[in-house]
């Protein structure tokens, strides 16, 4: 089903807040609307988000902002060089009072396909951790771990490695 240009998404359209929102064509979701979404996990494919959006998201996280969601996966409309994004924010002095860790994972599958993930963990002074994963340069994910939620049954298990 195609959406038309008159359609405007509002988070209040959801009667209840779903735990998961997965949109295979999210080109109609603005960045500001995305920031206000309240579902635990959000997956946006074919998004209109670009590198400046991801930089802003990282900056917001670093400055102490905590989203209502805990896991996002966003297919970018352009290649995301996460190292360049993070390095630019470091040069601009945007990473004060945080600890940043970088790692890289490469998986080779039996069908010959290769998946490469660059991972950044940003540890804030309030013990919150944001784990950024960029897979194959186009899929941007952010996992949010809040220390006070550690014993929650919905705590993202992907961290703690």
Coordinates of N, CA and C in Angstrom, one line a residue:
X1 N 0.8 -1.2 0.0 CA 0.0 0.0 0.0 C 0.9 1.2 0.0
X2 N 0.6 2.2 -0.9 CA 1.4 3.4 -1.0 C 0.7 4.5 -0.2
X3 N 1.5 5.3 0.4 CA 1.0 6.5 1.1 C 1.0 7.7 0.2
X4 N 0.1 8.6 0.4 CA 0.1 9.8 -0.4 C 0.7 11.0 0.4
X5 N 1.0 12.1 -0.3 CA 1.7 13.2 0.3 C 0.9 13.9 1.3
X6 N -0.4 13.7 1.4 CA -1.3 14.3 2.4 C -1.2 13.6 3.7
X7 N -0.7 12.4 3.8 CA -0.7 11.6 5.0 C 0.3 12.2 6.0
X8 N -0.1 12.4 7.2 CA 0.8 12.9 8.3 C 0.7 11.9 9.4
X9 N 1.8 11.4 9.8 CA 1.9 10.4 10.9 C 2.0 11.1 12.2
X10 N 1.2 10.6 13.2 CA 1.3 11.2 14.6 C 1.3 10.0 15.5
X11 N 2.2 10.0 16.5 CA 2.3 8.9 17.4 C 1.0 8.6 18.2
X12 N 0.1 9.6 18.3 CA -1.1 9.4 19.0 C -2.1 8.5 18.2
X13 N -1.7 8.2 16.9 CA -2.6 7.3 16.1 C -2.6 5.9 16.7
X14 N -1.6 5.6 17.4 CA -1.6 4.3 18.1 C -2.5 4.3 19.3
X15 N -3.5 3.5 19.4 CA -4.4 3.5 20.5 C -3.6 3.0 21.8
X16 N -2.8 2.0 21.6 CA -1.9 1.5 22.7 C -0.5 1.7 22.1
X17 N 0.5 1.7 23.0 CA 1.9 1.8 22.5 C 2.3 0.3 22.2
X18 N 2.6 0.0 20.9 CA 3.1 -1.3 20.6 C 4.5 -1.5 21.1
X19 N 4.9 -2.7 21.5 CA 6.3 -3.0 21.9 C 7.3 -2.9 20.7
X20 N 6.7 -3.2 19.5 CA 7.6 -3.2 18.3 C 6.8 -2.5 17.2
X21 N 7.5 -1.5 16.6 CA 7.0 -0.9 15.4 C 8.1 -1.2 14.3
X22 N 7.6 -1.9 13.2 CA 8.5 -2.3 12.1 C 7.8 -1.8 10.8
X23 N 8.4 -0.8 10.2 CA 7.9 -0.2 9.0 C 8.9 -0.5 7.8
X24 N 8.4 -1.2 6.8 CA 9.2 -1.5 5.7 C 9.4 -0.4 4.7
X25 N 8.5 0.6 4.7 CA 8.7 1.9 4.0 C 8.4 3.0 5.0
X26 N 9.5 3.5 5.5 CA 9.3 4.6 6.6 C 9.7 5.9 6.0
X27 N 9.6 6.1 4.7 CA 10.0 7.4 4.1 C 9.1 8.5 4.5
X28 N 7.9 8.2 5.1 CA 7.0 9.2 5.5 C 7.1 9.6 7.0
X29 N 8.1 9.0 7.7 CA 8.3 9.3 9.1 C 9.5 10.4 9.2
X30 N 9.2 11.5 9.8 CA 10.2 12.5 9.9 C 11.1 12.2 11.1
X31 N 12.3 12.8 11.1 CA 13.2 12.5 12.2 C 12.6 13.0 13.6
X32 N 11.9 14.1 13.6 CA 11.3 14.6 14.9 C 10.2 13.6 15.3
X33 N 9.4 13.1 14.4 CA 8.4 12.1 14.8 C 9.1 10.8 15.3
X34 N 10.1 10.4 14.7 CA 10.9 9.2 15.2 C 11.3 9.4 16.6
X35 N 11.9 10.6 16.9 CA 12.4 10.9 18.3 C 11.3 10.7 19.3
X36 N 10.1 11.0 19.0 CA 9.0 11.0 19.9 C 8.3 9.6 20.0
X37 N 8.7 8.7 19.2 CA 8.0 7.4 19.2 C 8.3 6.7 20.6
X38 N 7.3 5.9 21.1 CA 7.4 5.4 22.4 C 7.6 3.9 22.5
X39 N 7.6 3.2 21.4 CA 7.7 1.7 21.4 C 9.1 1.3 21.8
X40 N 9.2 0.1 22.4 CA 10.4 -0.4 23.0 C 11.4 -0.6 21.8
X41 N 11.0 -1.2 20.7 CA 11.8 -1.5 19.6 C 11.2 -0.8 18.3
X42 N 12.1 -0.2 17.6 CA 11.6 0.5 16.3 C 12.5 0.1 15.2
X43 N 12.0 -0.4 14.1 CA 12.7 -0.8 12.9 C 12.2 0.0 11.7
X44 N 13.0 0.8 11.2 CA 12.6 1.7 10.0 C 13.4 1.3 8.8
X45 N 12.8 0.7 7.8 CA 13.5 0.4 6.6 C 13.1 1.5 5.5
X46 N 14.0 1.7 4.6 CA 13.8 2.7 3.5 C 13.5 4.1 4.1
X47 N 14.3 4.5 5.1 CA 14.0 5.7 5.8 C 14.6 6.9 4.9
X48 N 14.3 8.1 5.3 CA 14.9 9.3 4.7 C 16.0 9.9 5.5
X49 N 16.4 9.2 6.5 CA 17.4 9.7 7.5 C 18.8 9.6 6.8
X50 N 19.6 10.7 7.1 CA 20.9 10.8 6.5 C 21.9 11.0 7.6
X51 N 23.2 11.1 7.3 CA 24.3 11.3 8.2 C 24.0 12.4 9.3
X52 N 23.6 13.6 8.9 CA 23.3 14.6 9.9 C 22.3 14.1 11.0
X53 N 21.3 13.3 10.6 CA 20.4 12.8 11.6 C 21.1 11.9 12.6
X54 N 21.9 11.0 12.1 CA 22.6 10.1 13.0 C 23.6 10.8 13.9
X55 N 24.3 11.9 13.4 CA 25.2 12.7 14.2 C 24.4 13.4 15.3
X56 N 23.2 13.9 15.0 CA 22.4 14.6 16.0 C 21.9 13.6 17.0
X57 N 21.5 12.4 16.6 CA 21.1 11.4 17.6 C 22.2 11.0 18.5
X58 N 23.5 10.9 18.0 CA 24.6 10.6 18.9 C 24.9 11.7 19.8
X59 N 24.8 13.0 19.3 CA 25.0 14.1 20.2 C 24.0 14.2 21.3
X60 N 22.7 14.0 20.9 CA 21.6 14.0 21.9 C 21.9 13.0 23.0
X61 N 22.3 11.8 22.6 CA 22.6 10.7 23.6 C 23.7 11.2 24.5
X62 N 24.8 11.7 23.9 CA 25.9 12.1 24.6 C 25.6 13.2 25.6
X63 N 24.7 14.1 25.3 CA 24.4 15.2 26.2 C 23.4 14.9 27.3
X64 N 23.0 13.6 27.4 CA 22.2 13.2 28.5 C 20.7 12.8 28.1
X65 N 20.3 13.0 26.9 CA 19.0 12.7 26.4 C 18.8 11.2 26.4
X66 N 17.7 10.8 26.9 CA 17.3 9.4 26.9 C 16.0 9.2 26.2
X67 N 16.0 8.4 25.1 CA 14.7 8.3 24.4 C 13.7 7.4 25.1
X68 N 12.5 7.4 24.6 CA 11.5 6.5 25.2 C 11.7 5.1 24.7
X69 N 12.2 4.9 23.5 CA 12.5 3.6 23.0 C 13.9 3.1 23.5
X70 N 14.1 1.8 23.4 CA 15.4 1.2 23.8 C 16.2 0.6 22.7
X71 N 15.6 0.3 21.6 CA 16.3 -0.3 20.5 C 15.7 0.3 19.2
X72 N 16.6 0.8 18.4 CA 16.2 1.2 17.0 C 17.1 0.6 16.0
X73 N 16.5 0.3 14.8 CA 17.2 -0.1 13.7 C 16.7 0.8 12.5
X74 N 17.6 1.5 11.8 CA 17.2 2.4 10.8 C 18.0 2.1 9.5
X75 N 17.4 1.8 8.4 CA 18.1 1.7 7.2 C 18.2 3.1 6.6
X76 N 19.5 3.5 6.5 CA 19.8 4.9 6.0 C 19.6 5.0 4.5
X77 N 19.3 6.2 4.1 CA 19.1 6.5 2.7 C 20.5 6.8 2.0
X78 N 21.5 6.8 2.8 CA 22.9 6.9 2.3 C 23.9 6.2 3.1
X79 N 25.0 5.9 2.6 CA 26.1 5.2 3.3 C 26.5 6.0 4.5
X80 N 26.6 5.3 5.7 CA 26.9 5.9 7.0 C 28.3 5.5 7.3
X81 N 29.3 6.4 7.3 CA 30.6 6.2 7.8 C 30.6 6.6 9.3
X82 N 30.3 5.6 10.1 CA 30.2 5.9 11.6 C 31.5 6.4 12.2
X83 N 32.6 5.9 11.7 CA 33.9 6.4 12.2 C 34.1 7.9 11.9
X84 N 33.7 8.3 10.8 CA 33.8 9.7 10.4 C 32.8 10.5 11.3
X85 N 31.6 10.0 11.5 CA 30.6 10.7 12.4 C 31.2 10.9 13.8
X86 N 31.7 9.8 14.4 CA 32.2 9.9 15.7 C 33.4 10.8 15.8
X87 N 34.4 10.6 14.9 CA 35.6 11.4 14.9 C 35.3 12.9 14.8
X88 N 34.3 13.2 13.9 CA 34.0 14.6 13.8 C 33.4 15.2 15.1
X89 N 32.6 14.4 15.8 CA 32.1 14.8 17.1 C 33.2 14.9 18.2
X90 N 34.2 14.1 18.1 CA 35.3 14.1 19.0 C 36.1 15.4 18.8
X91 N 36.4 15.7 17.5 CA 37.1 16.9 17.2 C 36.4 18.2 17.6
X92 N 35.1 18.2 17.5 CA 34.2 19.3 17.9 C 34.1 19.4 19.4
X93 N 34.6 18.4 20.2 CA 34.5 18.4 21.6 C 33.2 18.0 22.2
X94 N 32.4 17.2 21.4 CA 31.1 16.8 21.8 C 31.1 15.6 22.7
X95 N 32.2 15.0 22.9 CA 32.3 13.8 23.8 C 33.0 14.2 25.1
X96 N 32.4 14.9 25.9 CA 32.9 15.3 27.2 C 32.2 14.4 28.3
X97 N 33.0 13.9 29.2 CA 32.5 13.1 30.3 C 31.9 11.8 29.8
X98 N 32.3 11.2 28.7 CA 31.8 9.9 28.3 C 33.1 9.1 27.9
X99 N 32.9 7.8 28.0 CA 33.9 6.8 27.6 C 33.4 6.2 26.3
X100 N 34.2 6.2 25.3 CA 33.8 5.6 24.0 C 34.7 4.4 23.7
X101 N 34.1 3.3 23.3 CA 34.8 2.1 22.9 C 34.4 1.7 21.5
X102 N 35.4 1.3 20.7 CA 35.1 0.9 19.3 C 35.5 -0.5 19.1
X103 N 34.7 -1.3 18.4 CA 35.1 -2.6 18.0 C 34.5 -2.9 16.6
X104 N 35.0 -4.0 16.0 CA 34.6 -4.3 14.6 C 34.4 -5.8 14.6
X105 N 33.3 -6.3 13.9 CA 33.0 -7.7 13.8 C 32.7 -8.0 12.3
X106 N 33.3 -9.0 11.8 CA 33.1 -9.4 10.4 C 32.7 -10.9 10.4
X107 N 31.5 -11.1 9.8 CA 31.0 -12.5 9.7 C 30.9 -12.9 8.2
X108 N 31.4 -14.1 8.0 CA 31.4 -14.7 6.6 C 30.4 -15.9 6.7
X109 N 29.5 -15.9 5.8 CA 28.4 -17.0 5.8 C 28.7 -18.0 4.7
X110 N 28.1 -19.2 4.9 CA 28.4 -20.3 4.0 C 28.0 -19.9 2.5
X111 N 27.1 -19.0 2.3 CA 26.7 -18.6 1.0 C 27.7 -17.6 0.4
X112 N 28.7 -17.3 1.1 CA 29.7 -16.3 0.6 C 29.4 -14.9 1.0
X113 N 28.3 -14.6 1.6 CA 28.0 -13.3 2.0 C 28.8 -12.9 3.2
X114 N 29.1 -11.6 3.2 CA 29.9 -11.1 4.3 C 29.2 -9.9 5.0
X115 N 29.2 -9.9 6.3 CA 28.5 -8.8 7.1 C 29.6 -8.2 7.9
X116 N 29.7 -6.9 7.8 CA 30.7 -6.2 8.6 C 30.0 -5.2 9.5
X117 N 30.3 -5.2 10.8 CA 29.6 -4.3 11.8 C 30.7 -3.5 12.5
X118 N 30.5 -2.2 12.6 CA 31.3 -1.4 13.4 C 30.5 -1.0 14.6
X119 N 31.0 -1.1 15.8 CA 30.3 -1.0 17.0 C 31.0 0.1 17.9
X120 N 30.2 1.0 18.4 CA 30.7 2.0 19.3 C 29.8 1.9 20.6
X121 N 30.4 1.8 21.7 CA 29.7 1.9 23.0 C 30.1 3.2 23.6
X122 N 29.0 4.0 24.0 CA 29.2 5.3 24.6 C 28.7 5.2 26.0
X123 N 29.6 5.2 27.0 CA 29.3 5.1 28.4 C 29.2 6.5 29.0
X124 N 28.0 6.9 29.4 CA 27.7 8.2 30.0 C 28.0 8.1 31.5
X125 N 28.2 9.3 32.1 CA 28.5 9.4 33.6 C 27.4 8.9 34.4
X126 N 26.1 8.9 33.9 CA 25.0 8.4 34.7 C 24.8 6.9 34.6
X127 N 25.9 6.2 34.0 CA 25.9 4.8 33.9 C 25.1 4.2 32.7
X128 N 24.4 5.1 32.0 CA 23.7 4.7 30.8 C 24.7 4.4 29.7
X129 N 24.4 3.4 28.9 CA 25.2 3.0 27.8 C 24.4 3.0 26.5
X130 N 25.0 3.6 25.5 CA 24.4 3.6 24.1 C 25.3 2.8 23.2
X131 N 24.8 1.7 22.7 CA 25.6 0.9 21.8 C 25.2 1.1 20.3
X132 N 26.1 1.7 19.6 CA 25.8 2.0 18.2 C 26.4 0.9 17.3
X133 N 25.6 0.4 16.4 CA 26.1 -0.6 15.5 C 25.7 -0.2 14.1
X134 N 26.7 -0.1 13.2 CA 26.4 0.1 11.8 C 26.8 -1.1 11.0
X135 N 25.9 -1.7 10.3 CA 26.1 -2.9 9.6 C 26.1 -2.6 8.1
X136 N 27.2 -3.1 7.5 CA 27.4 -2.9 6.0 C 27.1 -1.5 5.6
X137 N 27.4 -0.5 6.4 CA 27.4 0.9 6.1 C 26.0 1.5 5.9
X138 N 24.9 0.8 5.9 CA 23.6 1.3 5.7 C 22.6 1.1 6.8
X139 N 22.8 0.1 7.7 CA 21.9 -0.2 8.8 C 22.4 0.4 10.1
X140 N 21.8 1.4 10.6 CA 22.2 2.1 11.8 C 21.3 1.6 13.0
X141 N 22.0 1.1 14.0 CA 21.2 0.6 15.2 C 21.7 1.3 16.4
X142 N 20.8 1.6 17.4 CA 21.2 2.1 18.7 C 20.5 1.3 19.7
X143 N 21.3 0.8 20.6 CA 20.7 0.0 21.8 C 21.0 0.9 23.0
X144 N 19.9 1.1 23.8 CA 20.0 2.0 24.9 C 19.9 1.1 26.2
X145 N 20.9 1.2 27.1 CA 20.9 0.5 28.3 C 20.9 1.5 29.5
X146 N 19.9 1.4 30.3 CA 19.8 2.3 31.4 C 20.1 1.5 32.7
X147 N 21.0 1.9 33.5 CA 21.4 1.1 34.6 C 20.3 0.7 35.5
X148 N 19.3 1.6 35.8 CA 18.2 1.3 36.7 C 17.2 0.3 36.1
X149 N 17.3 0.0 34.8 CA 16.5 -1.0 34.2 C 17.1 -2.4 34.0
X150 N 18.3 -2.5 34.6 CA 19.1 -3.7 34.4 C 18.3 -5.0 34.8
X151 N 17.4 -5.0 35.8 CA 16.7 -6.2 36.2 C 15.4 -6.3 35.5
X152 N 15.1 -5.5 34.5 CA 13.8 -5.5 33.8 C 13.9 -6.7 32.8
X153 N 12.7 -7.3 32.6 CA 12.7 -8.5 31.7 C 12.9 -8.0 30.3
X154 N 12.8 -6.7 30.0 CA 12.9 -6.2 28.7 C 14.3 -5.6 28.4
X155 N 15.2 -5.7 29.4 CA 16.5 -5.2 29.3 C 17.2 -5.7 28.0
X156 N 17.8 -4.9 27.1 CA 18.4 -5.4 25.9 C 19.5 -6.3 26.2
X157 N 19.4 -7.6 25.9 CA 20.5 -8.6 26.2 C 21.7 -8.5 25.3
X158 N 21.7 -7.6 24.3 CA 22.8 -7.5 23.4 C 24.0 -6.9 23.9
X159 N 23.9 -6.2 25.0 CA 25.1 -5.5 25.6 C 26.1 -6.5 26.2
X160 N 26.4 -6.3 27.4 CA 27.1 -7.2 28.2 C 28.1 -8.2 27.5
X161 N 28.8 -7.7 26.6 CA 29.8 -8.6 25.9 C 31.2 -8.0 26.2

